[in-house]
Coordinates of C-alpha atoms in Angstrom, one line a residue:
X236 CA 94.0 108.4 125.2
X237 CA 94.9 105.8 122.5
X238 CA 93.0 107.8 119.8
X239 CA 94.7 111.0 121.0
X240 CA 98.2 109.4 120.8
X241 CA 97.5 108.0 117.3
X242 CA 96.4 111.4 116.1
X243 CA 99.5 113.0 117.6
X244 CA 101.7 110.6 115.8
X245 CA 99.8 111.2 112.5
X246 CA 100.3 115.0 112.8
X247 CA 104.0 114.6 113.7
X248 CA 104.6 112.4 110.6
X249 CA 103.4 115.3 108.4
X250 CA 105.6 117.8 110.2
X251 CA 108.9 116.0 110.8
X252 CA 111.3 116.2 107.9
X253 CA 113.1 112.9 106.7
X254 CA 116.3 114.8 107.1
X255 CA 115.8 115.5 110.8
X256 CA 118.0 113.6 113.2
X257 CA 116.2 112.8 116.4
X258 CA 118.4 112.7 119.5
X259 CA 116.6 110.9 122.4
X260 CA 118.6 110.9 125.6
X261 CA 115.5 109.3 127.3
X262 CA 116.0 106.0 125.3
X263 CA 113.3 105.7 122.5
X264 CA 110.6 103.0 122.8
X265 CA 109.9 100.4 120.1
X266 CA 106.7 102.3 119.4
X267 CA 108.7 105.5 118.6
X268 CA 111.1 103.5 116.5
X269 CA 108.3 101.7 114.6
X270 CA 106.7 105.1 113.7
X271 CA 109.9 106.4 112.0
X272 CA 110.8 103.0 110.5
X273 CA 107.5 102.8 108.7
X274 CA 107.7 106.4 107.6
X275 CA 111.1 105.7 105.9
X276 CA 110.3 102.1 104.7
X277 CA 106.7 102.0 103.5
X278 CA 107.1 104.4 100.5
X279 CA 109.5 101.9 98.9
X280 CA 107.6 98.7 99.6
X281 CA 105.0 96.9 97.6
X282 CA 101.4 97.0 98.8
X283 CA 101.6 93.4 100.0
X284 CA 104.8 94.0 102.0
X285 CA 103.4 97.2 103.5
X286 CA 100.3 95.3 104.7
X287 CA 102.6 92.7 106.1
X288 CA 104.2 95.4 108.3
X289 CA 100.8 96.4 109.6
X290 CA 100.0 92.8 110.3
X291 CA 103.2 92.2 112.2
X292 CA 102.6 95.3 114.3
X293 CA 99.1 94.1 115.3
X294 CA 100.0 90.4 116.0
X295 CA 103.4 90.5 117.5
X296 CA 105.1 93.8 118.1
X297 CA 102.2 95.6 119.8
X298 CA 101.7 92.9 122.5
X299 CA 105.4 92.0 122.9
X300 CA 107.6 95.0 122.2
X301 CA 105.5 98.2 122.0
X302 CA 106.7 99.9 125.2
X303 CA 110.2 98.3 125.3
X304 CA 113.1 100.8 125.2
X305 CA 116.0 100.5 122.8
X306 CA 118.4 99.3 125.5
X307 CA 116.1 96.5 126.4
X308 CA 115.2 95.6 122.8
X309 CA 117.7 92.7 122.2
X310 CA 116.6 90.8 125.3
X311 CA 112.9 91.4 124.6
X312 CA 113.2 90.3 120.9
X313 CA 114.9 87.1 122.1
X314 CA 112.0 86.6 124.6
X315 CA 109.5 87.1 121.8
X316 CA 111.5 84.6 119.6
X317 CA 111.4 82.0 122.4
X318 CA 107.7 82.5 122.9
X319 CA 107.0 82.0 119.2
X320 CA 109.1 78.8 119.1
X321 CA 107.0 77.5 122.0
X322 CA 103.8 78.0 119.9
X323 CA 102.7 81.6 120.4
X324 CA 101.1 82.8 117.1
X325 CA 100.3 86.4 118.1
X326 CA 97.5 88.3 119.9
X327 CA 94.3 89.8 118.4
X328 CA 94.4 87.4 115.5
X329 CA 91.3 87.5 113.2
X330 CA 89.8 84.0 113.5
X331 CA 86.7 84.6 111.4
X332 CA 88.2 82.4 108.7
X333 CA 89.4 79.7 111.0
X334 CA 91.8 79.5 113.9
X335 CA 95.4 79.0 113.2
X336 CA 96.3 75.4 114.3
X337 CA 100.0 75.2 113.4
X338 CA 102.8 77.0 115.1
X339 CA 104.9 79.5 113.1
X340 CA 107.7 78.0 111.0
X341 CA 111.2 78.9 112.2
X342 CA 111.8 80.7 108.9
X343 CA 108.7 82.9 109.5
X344 CA 109.9 83.6 113.1
X345 CA 113.3 84.6 111.7
X346 CA 111.7 87.1 109.3
X347 CA 109.7 88.6 112.2
X348 CA 112.7 88.8 114.4
X349 CA 114.8 90.5 111.6
X350 CA 112.1 93.1 111.0
X351 CA 112.0 93.8 114.8
X352 CA 115.8 94.3 114.7
X353 CA 115.6 96.5 111.7
X354 CA 113.3 99.0 113.4
X355 CA 116.3 100.2 115.3
X356 CA 119.2 99.2 113.0
X357 CA 117.8 100.7 109.9
X358 CA 117.2 104.0 111.6
X359 CA 120.7 104.1 113.0
X360 CA 122.2 103.3 109.6
X361 CA 120.4 106.1 107.7
X362 CA 120.9 108.6 110.5
X363 CA 117.2 109.1 111.5
X364 CA 118.2 108.5 115.1
X365 CA 121.5 108.5 117.0
X366 CA 122.5 107.0 120.3
X367 CA 121.4 103.4 121.0
X368 CA 123.6 100.4 120.0
X369 CA 122.3 98.2 117.1
X370 CA 120.7 94.9 117.8
X371 CA 123.0 92.0 116.8
X372 CA 121.9 89.0 114.8
X373 CA 119.5 86.8 116.8
X374 CA 119.6 83.1 115.6
X375 CA 116.4 81.0 115.3
X376 CA 116.7 77.3 115.9
X377 CA 115.2 75.0 113.3
X378 CA 115.3 77.4 110.3
X379 CA 115.8 75.7 106.9
X380 CA 117.4 76.5 103.6
X381 CA 115.0 76.6 100.6
X382 CA 116.4 73.4 99.2
X383 CA 115.7 71.6 102.4
X384 CA 112.1 72.7 102.7
X385 CA 109.0 70.6 102.0
X386 CA 107.3 71.6 98.7
X387 CA 104.3 73.8 99.1
X388 CA 102.3 71.7 96.6
X389 CA 102.5 68.5 94.6
X390 CA 102.5 67.9 90.8
X391 CA 99.1 67.2 89.2
X392 CA 98.2 65.0 86.3
X393 CA 96.3 66.0 83.1
X394 CA 93.3 64.0 84.5
X395 CA 93.4 66.0 87.7
X396 CA 93.6 69.3 85.6
X397 CA 90.5 68.2 83.8
X398 CA 88.6 67.5 87.0
X399 CA 89.6 70.9 88.4
X400 CA 88.2 72.6 85.3
X401 CA 85.0 70.6 85.4
X402 CA 84.5 71.4 89.1
X403 CA 84.5 75.2 88.5
X404 CA 81.2 76.7 89.3
X405 CA 81.1 80.6 89.2
X406 CA 82.7 82.1 86.0
X407 CA 85.5 83.7 88.0
X408 CA 86.6 80.3 89.3
X409 CA 86.9 79.0 85.7
X410 CA 88.6 82.1 84.6
X411 CA 91.3 81.9 87.3
X412 CA 92.0 78.2 86.7
X413 CA 92.4 78.4 83.0
X414 CA 94.6 81.5 83.2
X415 CA 96.8 79.9 85.8
X416 CA 97.0 76.7 83.8
X417 CA 98.3 78.6 80.8
X418 CA 101.1 80.7 82.3
X419 CA 102.6 79.3 85.5
X420 CA 102.2 82.6 87.3
X421 CA 102.9 83.0 91.0
X422 CA 99.8 83.0 93.2
X423 CA 98.3 86.4 93.8
X424 CA 98.9 87.7 90.3
X425 CA 95.4 87.4 88.9
X426 CA 93.1 88.5 91.8
X427 CA 94.6 92.0 91.6
X428 CA 94.9 92.2 87.8
X429 CA 93.3 95.2 86.0
X430 CA 92.1 95.4 82.4
X431 CA 95.0 97.8 81.5
X432 CA 97.5 94.9 82.0
X433 CA 96.1 93.0 79.0
X434 CA 98.2 93.7 75.8
X435 CA 95.4 93.2 73.3
X436 CA 97.6 93.8 70.1
X437 CA 100.2 91.3 71.3
X438 CA 98.1 88.5 72.6
X439 CA 99.8 88.8 76.0
X440 CA 99.3 90.0 79.5
X441 CA 101.7 92.1 81.6
X442 CA 101.5 90.6 85.1
X443 CA 103.1 93.7 86.7
X444 CA 100.5 96.2 87.7
X445 CA 100.9 99.8 86.4
X446 CA 103.1 101.8 88.8
X447 CA 104.4 98.9 90.8
X448 CA 108.1 98.3 91.1
X449 CA 109.7 95.0 90.2
X450 CA 110.9 92.8 93.0
X451 CA 113.3 89.8 93.1
X452 CA 110.2 87.7 92.2
X453 CA 110.0 89.1 88.7
X454 CA 106.5 89.5 87.1
X455 CA 106.8 88.6 83.4
X456 CA 104.7 89.3 80.3
X457 CA 102.9 86.0 79.6
X458 CA 101.4 84.7 76.4
X459 CA 97.7 84.3 75.9
X460 CA 97.1 80.8 74.4
X461 CA 94.2 78.3 74.0
X462 CA 91.2 79.0 76.3
X463 CA 93.0 81.9 77.9
X464 CA 91.9 84.1 75.0
X465 CA 88.1 83.6 75.4
X466 CA 88.5 83.6 79.1
X467 CA 90.2 87.0 79.1
X468 CA 87.7 88.4 76.6
X469 CA 84.7 87.2 78.7
X470 CA 86.2 88.6 81.9
X471 CA 86.9 91.9 80.2
X472 CA 83.5 92.3 78.7
X473 CA 81.8 91.7 82.1
X474 CA 84.2 93.7 84.2
X475 CA 82.8 96.3 86.6
X476 CA 83.7 99.9 87.3
X477 CA 86.8 98.9 89.3
X478 CA 88.2 97.4 86.1
X479 CA 89.4 94.1 87.7
X480 CA 89.9 91.4 85.2
X481 CA 88.9 88.6 87.7
X482 CA 85.7 89.6 89.4
X483 CA 82.6 88.3 91.2
X484 CA 79.3 90.2 90.5
X485 CA 81.3 93.0 88.8
X486 CA 83.6 93.6 91.8
X487 CA 87.2 92.6 92.2
X488 CA 88.3 89.9 94.6
X489 CA 89.6 90.9 98.1
X490 CA 91.7 89.4 100.9
X491 CA 92.4 85.7 100.6
X492 CA 89.9 85.0 97.8
X493 CA 92.5 83.7 95.4
X494 CA 93.7 81.1 97.9
X495 CA 90.2 80.1 98.9
X496 CA 89.2 79.6 95.3
X497 CA 91.8 76.9 94.5
X498 CA 91.2 75.1 97.9
X499 CA 87.4 74.9 97.2
X500 CA 87.8 73.8 93.6
X501 CA 90.4 71.1 94.6
X502 CA 88.2 69.8 97.4
X503 CA 85.2 69.6 95.1
X504 CA 87.1 68.0 92.3
X505 CA 89.5 65.6 94.0
X506 CA 88.0 64.9 97.5
X507 CA 90.6 63.2 99.7
X508 CA 93.3 63.6 97.1
X509 CA 93.1 67.4 97.3
X510 CA 95.9 67.7 99.8
X511 CA 98.7 70.0 98.6
X512 CA 96.9 70.9 95.4
X513 CA 97.1 74.7 95.0
X514 CA 98.4 77.4 92.7
X515 CA 101.9 76.3 93.5
X516 CA 101.0 72.8 92.1
X517 CA 99.8 74.3 88.8
X518 CA 102.7 76.6 88.4
X519 CA 105.4 73.9 89.0
X520 CA 103.6 71.2 87.0
X521 CA 103.6 73.5 83.9
X522 CA 107.2 74.6 84.5
X523 CA 108.4 71.0 84.8
X524 CA 106.4 70.0 81.7
X525 CA 107.9 72.8 79.7
X526 CA 111.5 72.1 80.9
X527 CA 112.3 69.5 78.1
X528 CA 110.2 71.3 75.4
X529 CA 111.4 74.9 75.3
X530 CA 114.7 76.8 75.6
X531 CA 115.9 77.3 79.1
X532 CA 115.9 81.1 78.7
X533 CA 112.3 81.3 77.5
X534 CA 111.2 79.1 80.5
X535 CA 113.2 81.2 83.0
X536 CA 111.6 84.4 81.6
X537 CA 108.1 82.9 81.8
X538 CA 108.6 81.6 85.3
X539 CA 109.8 85.1 86.5
X540 CA 113.3 84.0 87.4
X541 CA 115.0 86.4 85.0
X542 CA 114.0 89.7 83.4
X543 CA 113.3 90.1 79.6
X544 CA 112.0 93.6 79.4
X545 CA 112.9 96.9 81.1
X546 CA 110.4 99.4 82.4
X547 CA 110.6 101.5 79.2
X548 CA 109.7 98.6 76.9
X549 CA 106.8 97.6 79.2
X550 CA 105.5 101.1 79.1
X551 CA 105.7 101.1 75.3
X552 CA 103.6 97.9 75.1
X553 CA 100.9 99.5 77.2
X554 CA 101.0 102.8 75.2
X555 CA 101.1 101.1 71.8
X556 CA 100.1 103.7 69.2
X557 CA 98.6 101.0 66.9
X558 CA 101.0 101.6 64.0
X559 CA 102.2 98.6 62.0
X560 CA 105.9 99.5 62.6
X561 CA 105.4 99.9 66.3
X562 CA 103.6 96.5 66.5
X563 CA 106.5 94.8 64.6
X564 CA 109.0 96.3 67.0
X565 CA 107.0 95.3 70.1
X566 CA 106.4 91.7 68.8
X567 CA 110.2 91.4 68.3
X568 CA 110.6 92.0 72.0
X569 CA 108.4 89.0 72.8
X570 CA 110.0 86.4 70.5
X571 CA 111.2 84.5 73.6
X572 CA 107.5 83.5 74.1
X573 CA 107.1 81.9 70.6
X574 CA 108.4 78.5 71.6
X575 CA 106.1 78.5 74.6
X576 CA 103.1 79.5 72.6
X577 CA 103.8 76.7 70.1
X578 CA 104.0 73.8 72.6
X579 CA 101.0 75.1 74.7
X580 CA 98.8 75.4 71.6
X581 CA 99.9 72.1 70.1
X582 CA 100.4 69.8 73.1
X583 CA 99.4 71.3 76.5
X584 CA 95.8 72.4 75.9
X585 CA 94.8 69.4 73.7
X586 CA 96.1 67.1 76.4
X587 CA 94.0 68.8 79.0
X588 CA 90.9 68.8 76.7
X589 CA 91.2 65.0 76.4
X590 CA 90.6 64.7 80.2
X591 CA 88.0 67.6 80.5
X592 CA 84.3 67.4 79.8
X593 CA 84.0 71.2 79.5
X594 CA 84.6 72.5 75.9
X595 CA 87.8 74.6 76.0
X596 CA 86.9 76.0 72.5
X597 CA 90.2 75.1 71.0
X598 CA 90.2 76.3 67.3
X599 CA 86.8 78.1 67.7
X600 CA 86.9 81.0 65.1
X601 CA 84.5 83.0 67.3
X602 CA 87.1 83.4 70.0
X603 CA 89.0 86.0 67.8
X604 CA 85.8 88.0 67.4
X605 CA 85.3 88.1 71.2
X606 CA 88.9 89.1 71.8
X607 CA 88.5 92.0 69.4
X608 CA 85.3 93.1 71.0
X609 CA 86.9 93.0 74.4
X610 CA 89.8 95.0 73.2
X611 CA 87.6 97.7 71.8
X612 CA 85.6 98.0 75.0
X613 CA 88.8 98.1 77.1
X614 CA 90.2 101.0 75.1
X615 CA 87.2 103.2 75.6

């Protein structure tokens, strides 16, 4: 019966026009609302946010709200909120990577509650359905503002950075650590990165995948400095058919591999001092170090707090025709990276090398040859 219902919903989605207004005198269930909410919302969401909707459906909405009607929805969402505040973390959770021990944070609960409210409110606002009353705001006790929250990670020293680098085993661990150390990117940028995001003629990497829309967490173009150059070249030369820059045995990383990598490296390198050492630690250590050394605008652009390039300019960088005139024009668009390149090359990487037994190959003339070889292979 469940398979038949799922197939019926799939076929209906292909037949019903987005312009159709669905009048339901019989009071639609959350399940019906969720179907049309996802149909309208998912095409405009990032892959990560779309997966998040599927996760919320499985863990919380299916066990708590699936057969609830629109009239009963406000009371049932409040009941779900109360249940989560008491420690419920959802049903049918995948515990193969360890059981969740901590209860949900009130901010996470508020996000889940607001998505549950939006299943009805969004459809009412855009006219997909008519009839039921919207769900009013449902407060969540204990929620905090960003400034009041505990940091996700702590700052690390140059000595700890050296230990992290020396503790890397497989090549993809080393590649990720050195790339993150050189750009302060948000976590999750490099596991999904493809070779076509490397701007070979500009010594830079576009952290926004081709075809993805920008979000409020802007994904910048970052400079390639120090060991990042030979790391990128090595990764590109050994990439598999799926064209992932960071890969293990020629296959791109999946799931939570990126998070697991930093936790394993930190534990191996720092032992009991590994608490709160993660990608967030590396990002904010570099941002704070750069704060007194580069212009505020350059730092804000690198950190992804403000935009420096529009979609047309980013497309031009990827479709560079190789002419000298075009290259000069594109380089002028990245002049905000020049102060960052300078201090990273002259101060940041040498300071890390002092505390690192592994050779970072700073100043090695062969690095440029490897970069050019990787660029030629990537363009084939």
